Coordinates of C-alpha atoms and ligand atoms in Angstrom, one line a residue:
Chain A
X1 CA 104.6 44.5 -118.0
X2 CA 102.7 41.2 -118.1
X3 CA 102.4 38.9 -121.1
X4 CA 99.9 36.1 -120.7
X5 CA 99.7 32.7 -122.5
X6 CA 96.3 31.2 -122.4
X7 CA 96.0 27.5 -123.1
X8 CA 93.1 26.8 -125.5
X9 CA 90.8 24.0 -124.6
X10 CA 89.1 22.2 -127.5
X11 CA 87.3 19.1 -128.4
X12 CA 86.3 17.7 -131.8
X13 CA 87.9 20.6 -133.7
X14 CA 85.9 23.2 -131.7
X15 CA 87.1 25.7 -129.2
X16 CA 85.6 25.2 -125.7
X17 CA 83.9 28.4 -124.4
X18 CA 86.0 28.0 -121.2
X19 CA 88.9 29.5 -123.2
X20 CA 87.2 32.8 -123.7
X21 CA 86.6 32.9 -119.9
X22 CA 90.3 32.4 -119.3
X23 CA 90.9 35.3 -121.7
X24 CA 88.6 37.5 -119.6
X25 CA 90.7 36.7 -116.5
X26 CA 93.9 37.4 -118.5
X27 CA 92.5 40.8 -119.5
X28 CA 91.9 41.6 -115.9
X29 CA 95.7 41.5 -115.3
X30 CA 95.9 44.4 -117.9
X31 CA 98.8 42.8 -119.7
X32 CA 100.6 44.1 -122.8
X33 CA 99.7 40.9 -124.7
X34 CA 97.4 37.9 -124.4
X35 CA 98.4 35.0 -126.7
X36 CA 96.3 31.9 -127.1
X37 CA 98.1 28.6 -127.5
X38 CA 96.4 25.9 -129.5
X39 CA 98.0 22.4 -129.3
X40 CA 96.2 20.1 -131.7
X41 CA 96.7 17.7 -134.7
X42 CA 94.6 20.0 -136.9
X43 CA 94.5 23.4 -135.2
X44 CA 93.3 25.7 -138.0
X45 CA 89.6 25.9 -137.3
X46 CA 90.2 26.1 -133.5
X47 CA 92.8 28.9 -134.0
X48 CA 90.4 30.8 -136.3
X49 CA 87.8 30.8 -133.5
X50 CA 90.3 31.9 -130.9
X51 CA 91.5 34.7 -133.1
X52 CA 88.1 36.3 -132.9
X53 CA 88.0 36.6 -129.2
X54 CA 88.3 40.2 -127.9
X55 CA 91.6 41.0 -126.3
X56 CA 93.6 38.2 -128.0
X57 CA 96.9 39.5 -129.4
X58 CA 98.1 36.4 -131.2
X59 CA 97.1 32.8 -131.6
X60 CA 99.9 30.4 -131.6
X61 CA 99.4 26.9 -133.1
X62 CA 101.4 23.7 -132.5
X63 CA 100.5 21.0 -135.0
X64 CA 101.5 17.5 -134.0
X65 CA 99.9 14.2 -134.4
X66 CA 100.6 13.5 -130.7
X67 CA 98.3 16.4 -129.8
X68 CA 95.2 14.8 -131.2
X69 CA 94.0 14.1 -127.7
X70 CA 94.7 16.2 -124.6
X71 CA 97.2 14.0 -122.7
X72 CA 98.8 16.1 -120.0
X73 CA 102.0 14.2 -120.1
X74 CA 102.3 15.1 -123.8
X75 CA 101.0 18.6 -123.7
X76 CA 102.9 19.9 -120.6
X77 CA 106.4 19.8 -122.0
X78 CA 105.3 21.7 -125.1
X79 CA 103.4 24.3 -123.0
X80 CA 106.4 24.7 -120.6
X81 CA 108.6 25.5 -123.6
X82 CA 106.1 27.8 -125.1
X83 CA 105.8 29.7 -121.8
X84 CA 109.3 31.2 -122.2
X85 CA 109.0 35.0 -122.1
X86 CA 105.5 35.0 -120.6
X87 CA 104.8 36.3 -117.1
X88 CA 101.6 34.2 -116.8
X89 CA 100.2 30.9 -118.1
X90 CA 96.4 30.6 -117.7
X91 CA 94.2 27.6 -118.3
X92 CA 90.5 27.1 -117.6
X93 CA 89.8 25.3 -114.4
X94 CA 88.0 22.5 -116.2
X95 CA 89.1 18.8 -116.1
X96 CA 91.4 19.7 -119.0
X97 CA 93.1 22.6 -117.3
X98 CA 93.2 20.9 -113.9
X99 CA 95.0 18.0 -115.5
X100 CA 97.6 19.8 -117.5
X101 CA 98.3 23.1 -115.7
X102 CA 99.9 21.6 -112.5
X103 CA 102.1 19.5 -114.7
X104 CA 103.3 22.6 -116.5
X105 CA 103.9 24.4 -113.2
X106 CA 106.0 21.6 -111.9
X107 CA 108.1 21.6 -115.1
X108 CA 108.6 25.3 -114.6
X109 CA 109.4 24.7 -110.9
X110 CA 106.7 27.1 -109.8
X111 CA 103.6 26.9 -107.6
X112 CA 100.2 27.1 -109.2
X113 CA 97.2 29.2 -108.3
X114 CA 94.1 27.1 -108.7
X115 CA 90.6 28.4 -109.5
X116 CA 91.2 32.1 -109.8
X117 CA 88.0 34.0 -108.9
X118 CA 89.4 37.5 -109.1
X119 CA 92.6 39.3 -110.1
X120 CA 93.6 41.9 -107.5
X121 CA 96.9 42.7 -109.0
X122 CA 99.3 41.1 -111.5
X123 CA 100.5 38.6 -108.9
X124 CA 97.6 38.7 -106.4
X125 CA 94.5 36.6 -106.8
X126 CA 91.5 35.4 -104.9
X127 CA 90.6 31.8 -104.8
X128 CA 88.2 29.5 -102.9
X129 CA 89.3 26.8 -100.4
X130 CA 87.2 24.5 -98.2
X131 CA 84.6 24.0 -100.9
X132 CA 84.2 27.7 -101.3
X133 CA 83.6 28.3 -97.6
X134 CA 86.6 30.6 -97.4
X135 CA 88.1 32.8 -100.0
X136 CA 91.8 33.5 -99.7
X137 CA 94.0 36.2 -101.2
X138 CA 97.2 34.7 -102.5
X139 CA 100.4 36.4 -103.7
X140 CA 102.6 34.6 -106.2
X141 CA 106.3 35.3 -106.5
X142 CA 106.7 38.2 -109.0
X143 CA 110.1 36.8 -110.1
X144 CA 108.6 33.7 -111.6
X145 CA 106.0 32.7 -114.1
X146 CA 102.5 32.5 -112.6
X147 CA 100.7 29.4 -113.6
X148 CA 97.0 29.6 -112.8
X149 CA 93.7 27.9 -113.6
X150 CA 90.7 30.1 -114.0
X151 CA 87.5 29.3 -112.2
X152 CA 85.2 29.6 -115.2
X153 CA 82.0 30.4 -113.3
X154 CA 83.6 33.6 -112.0
X155 CA 84.4 35.0 -115.4
X156 CA 82.2 35.9 -118.3
X157 CA 83.3 34.7 -121.7
X158 CA 85.2 37.5 -123.5
X159 CA 83.1 38.7 -126.4
X160 CA 83.9 37.3 -129.8
X161 CA 83.6 38.5 -133.4
X162 CA 85.2 41.9 -133.6
X163 CA 88.8 40.7 -133.3
X164 CA 91.0 39.0 -135.9
X165 CA 94.3 38.3 -134.2
X166 CA 97.1 37.0 -136.3
X167 CA 97.7 33.2 -136.2
X168 CA 101.2 32.0 -136.2
X169 CA 102.6 28.4 -136.3
X170 CA 105.0 27.5 -133.6
X171 CA 107.6 24.8 -133.8
X172 CA 108.4 23.4 -130.4
X173 CA 111.4 21.3 -129.9
X174 CA 110.3 19.0 -127.1
X175 CA 110.8 15.3 -126.7
X176 CA 107.3 13.9 -126.1
X177 CA 106.7 10.8 -123.9
X178 CA 105.0 7.7 -125.3
X179 CA 104.2 6.2 -121.9
X180 CA 100.7 7.5 -121.9
X181 CA 98.2 6.7 -124.6
X182 CA 94.7 7.8 -125.3
X183 CA 92.2 4.9 -125.8
X184 CA 88.8 6.4 -126.1
X185 CA 86.3 9.0 -125.0
X186 CA 82.9 7.8 -124.1
X187 CA 80.8 10.9 -124.6
X188 CA 77.1 11.3 -123.8
X189 CA 75.6 12.5 -127.0
X190 CA 73.0 15.2 -126.3
X191 CA 71.4 18.0 -128.2
X192 CA 70.8 19.8 -125.0
X193 CA 72.7 23.0 -124.1
X194 CA 76.1 22.5 -122.6
X195 CA 76.0 22.4 -118.8
X196 CA 79.0 24.6 -118.3
X197 CA 77.8 27.5 -120.5
X198 CA 74.0 27.2 -120.5
X199 CA 72.0 30.2 -119.3
X200 CA 69.5 27.9 -117.7
X201 CA 70.1 24.6 -115.8
X202 CA 67.6 22.2 -114.3
X203 CA 69.2 19.7 -111.9
X204 CA 67.7 16.6 -110.3
X205 CA 68.8 14.9 -107.1
X206 CA 68.2 11.8 -105.2
X207 CA 64.6 12.8 -104.8
X208 CA 64.0 12.0 -108.4
X209 CA 64.3 8.4 -107.4
X210 CA 65.4 6.5 -110.5
X211 CA 67.0 6.7 -113.9
X212 CA 63.5 6.3 -115.5
X213 CA 62.1 9.1 -113.4
X214 CA 64.8 11.4 -114.6
X215 CA 62.9 11.7 -117.8
X216 CA 60.6 14.1 -116.1
X217 CA 63.6 16.4 -115.5
X218 CA 64.8 16.1 -119.1
X219 CA 61.4 16.8 -120.5
X220 CA 61.0 19.9 -118.3
X221 CA 64.5 21.1 -119.2
X222 CA 63.8 20.7 -122.9
X223 CA 60.6 22.7 -122.5
X224 CA 62.4 25.7 -121.1
X225 CA 65.6 25.2 -123.2
X226 CA 67.8 24.3 -120.2
X227 CA 70.8 22.1 -119.7
X228 CA 70.5 19.2 -117.3
X229 CA 72.6 18.7 -114.2
X230 CA 72.5 16.5 -111.1
X231 CA 73.7 16.1 -107.5
X232 CA 76.4 13.6 -106.7
X233 CA 73.8 11.4 -105.1
X234 CA 71.9 11.1 -108.4
X235 CA 75.1 10.3 -110.2
X236 CA 76.2 7.8 -107.6
X237 CA 72.8 6.1 -107.8
X238 CA 73.3 5.7 -111.5
X239 CA 70.3 7.9 -112.5
X240 CA 72.6 10.0 -114.8
X241 CA 76.2 10.0 -116.1
X242 CA 79.1 11.5 -114.2
X243 CA 79.6 14.5 -116.5
X244 CA 76.3 15.9 -115.2
X245 CA 77.5 16.3 -111.6
X246 CA 77.4 19.8 -110.2
X247 CA 79.3 20.8 -107.2
X248 CA 82.7 20.9 -105.4
X249 CA 83.9 17.9 -107.2
X250 CA 81.8 18.2 -110.3
X251 CA 81.1 21.2 -112.4
X252 CA 81.1 24.7 -111.0
X253 CA 78.5 26.7 -113.0
X254 CA 76.9 30.1 -113.1
X255 CA 73.7 30.0 -115.2
X256 CA 71.2 32.9 -115.0
X257 CA 68.6 30.4 -113.8
X258 CA 69.3 27.3 -111.7
X259 CA 66.5 25.0 -110.7
X260 CA 67.4 22.4 -108.0
X261 CA 64.7 19.7 -107.9
X262 CA 64.8 17.0 -105.2
X263 CA 68.2 18.2 -104.1
X264 CA 68.7 18.8 -100.3
X265 CA 71.5 21.5 -100.7
X266 CA 74.6 20.0 -99.2
X267 CA 77.6 22.4 -99.0
X268 CA 79.4 20.4 -101.7
X269 CA 76.5 20.9 -104.1
X270 CA 76.0 24.6 -103.3
X271 CA 79.6 25.3 -104.0
X272 CA 78.8 24.5 -107.6
X273 CA 76.0 27.0 -108.0
X274 CA 76.9 30.0 -105.8
X275 CA 77.3 32.2 -108.8
X276 CA 74.0 31.4 -110.4
X277 CA 71.8 34.4 -111.1
X278 CA 68.5 33.0 -109.7
X279 CA 68.2 29.8 -107.8
X280 CA 64.9 28.0 -107.6
X281 CA 64.4 25.0 -105.2
X282 CA 61.7 22.4 -105.4
X283 CA 61.7 20.0 -102.5
X284 CA 59.1 18.2 -100.5
X285 CA 60.9 18.9 -97.3
X286 CA 60.3 22.5 -96.2
X287 CA 63.3 22.3 -93.9
X288 CA 65.8 21.3 -96.7
X289 CA 68.9 23.5 -96.5
X290 CA 68.6 24.4 -100.2
X291 CA 65.8 26.8 -99.2
X292 CA 68.3 28.9 -97.2
X293 CA 70.0 30.1 -100.4
X294 CA 67.1 29.8 -102.9
X295 CA 65.7 33.0 -104.4
X296 CA 62.4 31.1 -104.9
X297 CA 61.4 28.1 -103.0
X298 CA 58.5 25.8 -103.6
X299 CA 57.6 23.0 -101.2
X300 CA 56.0 19.9 -102.6
X301 CA 56.3 16.7 -104.5
X302 CA 58.3 17.2 -107.6
X303 CA 56.2 14.6 -109.5
X304 CA 53.1 16.7 -108.9
X305 CA 54.8 20.1 -109.2
X306 CA 56.7 19.6 -112.5
X307 CA 53.6 18.8 -114.5
X308 CA 51.9 21.8 -112.9
X309 CA 54.9 24.0 -113.9
X310 CA 54.6 22.8 -117.5
X311 CA 51.0 23.6 -117.5
X312 CA 51.6 27.1 -116.1
X313 CA 54.1 27.7 -118.8
X314 CA 51.5 27.0 -121.4
Chain B
X1 CA 104.9 -4.1 -106.5
X2 CA 104.6 -1.5 -103.9
X3 CA 101.9 1.1 -103.9
X4 CA 102.5 4.5 -102.2
X5 CA 99.2 6.2 -101.1
X6 CA 98.8 9.9 -100.2
X7 CA 96.9 10.0 -96.9
X8 CA 96.3 13.6 -95.9
X9 CA 94.4 14.6 -92.7
X10 CA 92.0 17.5 -93.3
X11 CA 89.1 19.1 -91.5
X12 CA 86.2 16.7 -91.8
X13 CA 83.9 17.4 -94.7
X14 CA 80.9 17.8 -92.4
X15 CA 82.4 20.7 -90.5
X16 CA 81.0 24.1 -91.2
X17 CA 84.1 26.1 -91.9
X18 CA 84.3 29.5 -90.1
X19 CA 86.7 32.2 -91.1
X20 CA 88.4 34.0 -88.2
X21 CA 87.1 37.5 -87.8
X22 CA 90.6 39.0 -88.3
X23 CA 91.0 37.2 -91.6
X24 CA 94.1 35.4 -90.5
X25 CA 92.8 31.9 -91.2
X26 CA 89.9 29.5 -90.6
X27 CA 89.0 28.1 -87.2
X28 CA 90.6 24.7 -86.8
X29 CA 90.8 24.5 -83.0
X30 CA 88.7 21.7 -81.6
X31 CA 87.4 20.9 -85.1
X32 CA 87.0 17.3 -86.2
X33 CA 89.8 16.1 -88.5
X34 CA 89.5 13.1 -90.8
X35 CA 91.2 11.5 -93.7
X36 CA 90.8 13.4 -96.9
X37 CA 87.8 11.5 -98.5
X38 CA 89.7 11.1 -101.8
X39 CA 92.6 9.6 -99.9
X40 CA 90.4 7.0 -98.3
X41 CA 89.4 6.1 -101.8
X42 CA 93.0 6.0 -102.8
X43 CA 93.9 3.6 -100.0
X44 CA 90.9 1.4 -100.7
X45 CA 91.9 1.1 -104.3
X46 CA 95.5 0.2 -103.3
X47 CA 94.2 -2.4 -100.8
X48 CA 92.0 -4.0 -103.5
X49 CA 94.9 -4.2 -105.9
X50 CA 96.9 -6.0 -103.1
X51 CA 94.0 -8.3 -102.5
X52 CA 93.9 -9.1 -106.2
X53 CA 97.6 -10.0 -106.1
X54 CA 98.6 -7.0 -108.2
X55 CA 100.6 -5.5 -105.4
X56 CA 102.4 -6.9 -102.3
X57 CA 102.7 -3.8 -100.1
X58 CA 100.6 -0.7 -99.5
X59 CA 102.3 2.2 -97.8
X60 CA 100.4 5.3 -96.6
X61 CA 102.2 8.6 -96.5
X62 CA 101.3 11.5 -94.4
X63 CA 103.0 14.8 -94.3
X64 CA 102.3 16.8 -91.2
X65 CA 102.8 17.5 -87.5
X66 CA 103.7 15.0 -84.7
X67 CA 100.1 14.2 -83.8
X68 CA 99.5 12.9 -87.3
X69 CA 100.4 9.4 -85.9
X70 CA 96.8 8.5 -84.9
X71 CA 95.6 9.4 -88.3
X72 CA 98.2 7.2 -89.9
X73 CA 97.1 4.4 -87.5
X74 CA 93.7 4.6 -89.1
X75 CA 95.2 4.0 -92.5
X76 CA 97.1 1.0 -91.0
X77 CA 93.8 -0.2 -89.5
X78 CA 92.1 0.1 -92.8
X79 CA 94.8 -2.3 -94.1
X80 CA 98.0 -0.6 -95.2
X81 CA 101.1 -2.6 -94.4
X82 CA 103.1 0.4 -93.1
X83 CA 103.2 4.2 -92.9
X84 CA 105.6 6.9 -93.6
X85 CA 105.3 10.1 -91.6
X86 CA 107.1 13.1 -92.9
X87 CA 107.3 15.4 -89.9
X88 CA 106.7 19.1 -90.3
X89 CA 104.8 21.6 -88.4
X90 CA 104.3 23.8 -91.4
X91 CA 101.4 23.2 -93.9
X92 CA 103.0 22.1 -97.1
X93 CA 101.8 23.3 -100.5
X94 CA 101.3 21.0 -103.4
X95 CA 104.7 21.6 -105.1
X96 CA 106.5 20.8 -101.8
X97 CA 104.3 17.8 -101.2
X98 CA 105.1 16.6 -104.7
X99 CA 108.8 17.1 -104.1
X100 CA 108.5 15.1 -100.8
X101 CA 106.7 12.3 -102.6
X102 CA 109.5 12.2 -105.2
X103 CA 112.1 11.7 -102.5
X104 CA 110.1 8.8 -101.0
X105 CA 109.7 7.3 -104.5
X106 CA 113.4 7.4 -105.0
X107 CA 113.8 5.4 -101.8
X108 CA 110.8 3.0 -102.1
X109 CA 110.6 2.5 -105.9
X110 CA 106.9 1.9 -106.0
X111 CA 105.1 0.7 -109.1
X112 CA 102.2 2.9 -108.5
X113 CA 101.4 6.0 -106.5
X114 CA 97.8 6.8 -105.8
X115 CA 96.8 10.2 -104.5
X116 CA 93.5 11.9 -104.1
X117 CA 92.5 14.2 -106.9
X118 CA 92.2 17.0 -104.4
X119 CA 92.6 17.7 -100.7
X120 CA 89.3 19.1 -99.5
X121 CA 91.0 21.8 -97.4
X122 CA 93.1 23.6 -100.0
X123 CA 91.1 22.2 -102.9
X124 CA 94.3 22.6 -105.0
X125 CA 94.1 19.6 -107.2
X126 CA 97.7 19.7 -108.1
X127 CA 100.0 17.3 -106.1
X128 CA 99.5 14.2 -108.3
X129 CA 100.1 16.1 -111.6
X130 CA 103.1 17.9 -110.2
X131 CA 104.6 14.6 -108.9
X132 CA 104.1 12.9 -112.2
X133 CA 105.9 15.8 -113.9
X134 CA 108.8 15.8 -111.5
X135 CA 109.1 12.0 -111.7
X136 CA 108.7 12.2 -115.5
X137 CA 106.0 9.4 -115.4
X138 CA 102.4 9.1 -116.7
X139 CA 99.5 10.6 -114.8
X140 CA 96.0 9.4 -114.8
X141 CA 93.9 11.9 -112.9
X142 CA 90.3 11.8 -111.8
X143 CA 90.2 8.0 -112.0
X144 CA 86.8 6.3 -111.9
X145 CA 88.1 2.9 -112.8
X146 CA 91.5 1.3 -112.7
X147 CA 92.7 -1.9 -114.2
X148 CA 96.3 -3.1 -113.9
X149 CA 97.8 -5.7 -116.3
X150 CA 100.9 -6.3 -118.2
X151 CA 102.9 -3.5 -116.7
X152 CA 100.3 -0.9 -117.5
X153 CA 97.3 0.8 -116.0
X154 CA 94.1 1.2 -118.0
X155 CA 92.3 4.1 -116.3
X156 CA 88.8 5.5 -117.0
X157 CA 88.9 9.2 -116.1
X158 CA 85.9 11.3 -115.2
X159 CA 86.3 14.3 -117.5
X160 CA 83.9 17.1 -118.3
X161 CA 82.9 15.6 -121.6
X162 CA 82.2 12.1 -120.2
X163 CA 84.6 9.2 -119.6
X164 CA 88.0 9.1 -121.0
X165 CA 90.0 5.9 -121.1
X166 CA 93.8 6.1 -121.2
X167 CA 96.6 3.6 -120.9
X168 CA 99.7 4.4 -118.7
X169 CA 102.8 2.4 -118.4
X170 CA 103.9 1.7 -114.9
X171 CA 105.2 3.2 -112.7
X172 CA 102.6 5.9 -112.8
X173 CA 100.6 8.4 -110.7
X174 CA 96.9 7.9 -110.4
X175 CA 94.5 10.4 -108.7
X176 CA 91.2 9.2 -107.5
X177 CA 87.7 10.5 -108.2
X178 CA 84.7 9.9 -106.0
X179 CA 83.2 6.9 -107.8
X180 CA 86.3 4.8 -108.0
X181 CA 85.2 2.7 -105.0
X182 CA 83.6 2.8 -101.6
X183 CA 86.1 2.7 -98.8
X184 CA 85.7 -0.1 -96.3
X185 CA 85.0 0.6 -92.6
X186 CA 87.6 0.1 -90.1
X187 CA 86.9 -2.9 -87.8
X188 CA 87.8 -2.9 -84.1
X189 CA 90.2 -5.9 -84.2
X190 CA 92.0 -4.1 -87.1
X191 CA 92.6 -1.1 -84.9
X192 CA 94.4 -3.5 -82.4
X193 CA 96.4 -5.1 -85.2
X194 CA 97.4 -1.7 -86.5
X195 CA 99.2 -0.8 -83.3
X196 CA 102.0 -3.2 -84.1
X197 CA 102.4 -2.0 -87.7
X198 CA 105.5 0.2 -88.4
X199 CA 105.4 4.0 -88.9
X200 CA 108.6 5.4 -90.3
X201 CA 109.1 9.0 -89.2
X202 CA 111.3 11.2 -91.3
X203 CA 112.1 14.8 -90.5
X204 CA 111.1 17.0 -93.4
X205 CA 114.3 19.0 -93.1
X206 CA 116.3 15.8 -93.6
X207 CA 114.9 15.3 -97.1
X208 CA 116.6 18.3 -98.6
X209 CA 113.5 19.4 -100.4
X210 CA 113.5 22.8 -102.1
X211 CA 110.7 24.9 -100.6
X212 CA 111.0 27.9 -102.9
X213 CA 108.3 29.5 -105.0
X214 CA 105.5 29.3 -102.6
X215 CA 102.3 31.3 -102.7
X216 CA 101.7 33.6 -99.8
X217 CA 98.2 33.7 -98.4
X218 CA 97.7 37.2 -97.2
X219 CA 94.0 37.1 -96.2
X220 CA 91.1 34.8 -95.5
X221 CA 87.5 36.0 -96.0
X222 CA 84.1 34.5 -95.7
X223 CA 82.4 34.0 -99.1
X224 CA 79.7 36.4 -100.1
X225 CA 76.4 35.1 -98.7
X226 CA 73.3 34.6 -100.8
X227 CA 70.3 35.8 -98.9
X228 CA 67.3 33.7 -98.4
X229 CA 64.7 34.5 -101.0
X230 CA 60.9 34.0 -100.9
X231 CA 58.7 30.9 -100.8
X232 CA 56.1 30.8 -103.5
X233 CA 52.8 28.9 -102.9
X234 CA 52.4 27.0 -106.1
X235 CA 53.7 26.3 -109.6
X236 CA 51.7 29.2 -111.2
X237 CA 53.2 31.7 -108.8
X238 CA 56.7 30.4 -109.5
X239 CA 56.3 30.6 -113.3
X240 CA 54.9 34.1 -113.0
X241 CA 57.8 35.2 -110.8
X242 CA 60.4 33.8 -113.2
X243 CA 58.6 35.3 -116.2
X244 CA 58.6 38.7 -114.5
X245 CA 62.4 38.4 -114.1
X246 CA 62.7 37.5 -117.8
X247 CA 64.1 34.1 -117.0
X248 CA 61.4 32.1 -118.7
Ligands
LIG1 C1 84.4 15.0 -100.8 C2 82.9 15.2 -101.2 C3 82.6 15.8 -102.4 C4 81.3 15.9 -102.8 N1 81.1 16.6 -104.0 C5 79.8 16.7 -104.4 C6 79.5 17.4 -105.6 O1 80.3 17.8 -106.4 N2 78.2 17.6 -105.9 C7 77.1 17.1 -105.1 O2 76.0 17.3 -105.5 N3 77.4 16.5 -104.0 C8 78.7 16.3 -103.6 N4 78.9 15.6 -102.4 C9 77.8 14.9 -101.7 C10 77.0 15.8 -100.9 O3 77.6 15.9 -99.6 C11 75.5 15.2 -100.7 O4 75.6 13.9 -100.3 C12 74.7 15.2 -102.1 O5 74.8 16.5 -102.7 C13 73.3 14.9 -101.8 O6 72.6 14.8 -103.0 P1 71.0 15.0 -103.0 O7 70.7 16.4 -102.5 O8 70.5 14.7 -104.4 O9 70.5 13.9 -102.0 P2 69.8 14.0 -100.6 O10 70.6 14.8 -99.7 O11 69.4 12.6 -100.3 O12 68.5 14.9 -100.9 C14 67.4 14.4 -101.6 C15 66.3 15.5 -101.4 O13 65.2 15.2 -102.3 C16 64.0 15.5 -101.6 N5 62.9 14.7 -102.1 C17 62.8 13.4 -102.1 N6 61.7 13.0 -102.8 C18 61.1 14.1 -103.3 C19 60.0 14.4 -104.1 N7 59.2 13.4 -104.5 N8 59.7 15.7 -104.4 C20 60.5 16.7 -104.0 N9 61.6 16.5 -103.2 C21 61.9 15.2 -102.9 C22 64.3 15.2 -100.1 O14 63.5 16.0 -99.3 C23 65.8 15.6 -100.0 O15 65.9 17.0 -99.6 C24 80.3 15.4 -102.0 C25 80.6 14.8 -100.8 C26 81.9 14.7 -100.4 C27 82.2 14.0 -99.1
LIG2 N1 100.3 16.8 -96.5 C1 100.0 15.7 -97.3 N2 100.0 14.5 -96.7 C2 99.7 13.4 -97.5 N3 99.2 13.5 -98.7 C3 99.1 14.7 -99.3 C4 99.5 15.9 -98.6 N4 99.3 16.9 -99.4 C5 98.8 16.4 -100.6 N5 98.7 15.1 -100.5 C6 98.2 14.2 -101.5 O1 97.9 14.9 -102.7 C7 96.5 14.9 -103.0 C8 96.0 16.2 -103.7 O2 96.2 17.3 -102.9 P1 96.1 18.8 -103.4 O3 97.0 18.9 -104.6 O4 96.6 19.6 -102.2 O5 94.6 19.0 -103.7 C9 95.8 14.5 -101.7 O6 94.5 13.9 -101.9 C10 96.8 13.6 -101.1 O7 96.7 12.3 -101.6

């Protein structure tokens, strides 16, 4: 039988919703237990949140000052030790999980399955390659621990509230390196919904034209309660910060509504939005590839159409 | 200081990937191959560090079949001092690639290893992290900015929450993100010069690398297609359609 250890992602004392998505993937393995591991300097509030997630058997906490910031070199040896006795170690396929999970896999001497989209069997998974242009079925060796990252857009967050899993403190005897140090996190402060979990996302591309012009995207997004994203071209041009990039090398998202405004629809961008419920494209070029996959397309100048949309909303 | 750079050859990012009808792989015959875009960025960063006097030698590393030579020549033409070609006809998975890099590190003793954050064929995003673990050295993944001074790298990392700055003692592994730099173009005279630069060939089997614990790919499939939707004529029609679906 399988026993799965899910690595909790958290920031500022709060559990990241990606953790509950990884729990969903763990549940799909039909294991006998799903334990969530919280490594932090002050894990209590985070652990309490994790304990409420449906399907979680136990929450394990490791309290160490060194765990105040998620440095892979510091976390990986602890996770590798904690993994003893587990058949699977899952982490969300966010920058956090992508950074730490391969380091854990290497310490355990096993391959890693990146970006799990579906669980076919306990050791068989589907994952995307070539920017999502091919989906492969991979089989991991059943005699070893499976380390995997979970493609969050493929999995709903496991429901939360009904469960109250026990929380246990874990002492891990691992020498931690001091060669890597956290300096700072420069975080864009925003009251807008979080891009990775929002149900609506409005994204702007190079067509928006400038940082100043991007206000029109923010304003419209606020009006419909959406998070704001962007294409790589918009980020590269400095219109918006990097954390807003959607796509192969940015965030992979699955909102119910995705509106691409002034975005041409390059493969690398589309990879990030394939799982969106409804895709709307607004582009002045009727031939733009984005229209090939959009559920609703509207051809025209965004600077004229957005005010009209706002008006039509009332 | 020496810098080792991962320089993988992949299907060019502009190619439309086709899955073979029998599910045995993707079509690669006659398809344009190029340097992994993240590896061009890795090489560019290494060259800039050499130009700043931080490093003396930049070595590009390619793991792959015999015809990889022309690809490595491109890396040399871009400015690398020499190349190491680890010869194997099998595609190597990240853990094996990391184990190979570790062997090369033991021999070359670099102060820095720069790899791409991911290869755009397998999209694994693992090799750098695995190498750092096996080498027991720092990793700074998804680098958007790198500064080297006083035996350490200060790296700004592109993370989901924004930009994270960390400090890593050298030697260390850095993996590149897209905005780290813009790779230079290769100039014709440099292609000529590259012809006389050395490429060391090493048989993969001679490295004694453990190739256990691999994933088996049993099937390739095309992704589910989204079908083309409808074109609406104006803003009012769009809003009405979205309201009807309960999205607004
Ligand atoms: C390795 C690699 C990884 C990449 N990863 C990503 C990624 O993660 N995410 C990503 O987005 N890209 C990524 N890219 C880049 C991608 O290939 C495209 O270059 C990028 O997505 C283009 O952005 P864009 O659509 O905003 O710009 P463009 O392609 O320039 O399109 C701009 C669009 O705006 C329209 N437009 C202009 N003015 C107006 C107006 N007034 N009103 C309405 N429409 C207007 C134009 O008709 C055009 O279609 C990657 C590329 C590589 C090589
Ligand atoms: N066969 C290879 N040859 C050279 N470099 C490689 C190879 N495989 C992986 N790498 C390096 O590791 C990085 C990440 O690859 P991956 O973990 O496969 O996504 C690449 O960008 C390269 O820098």
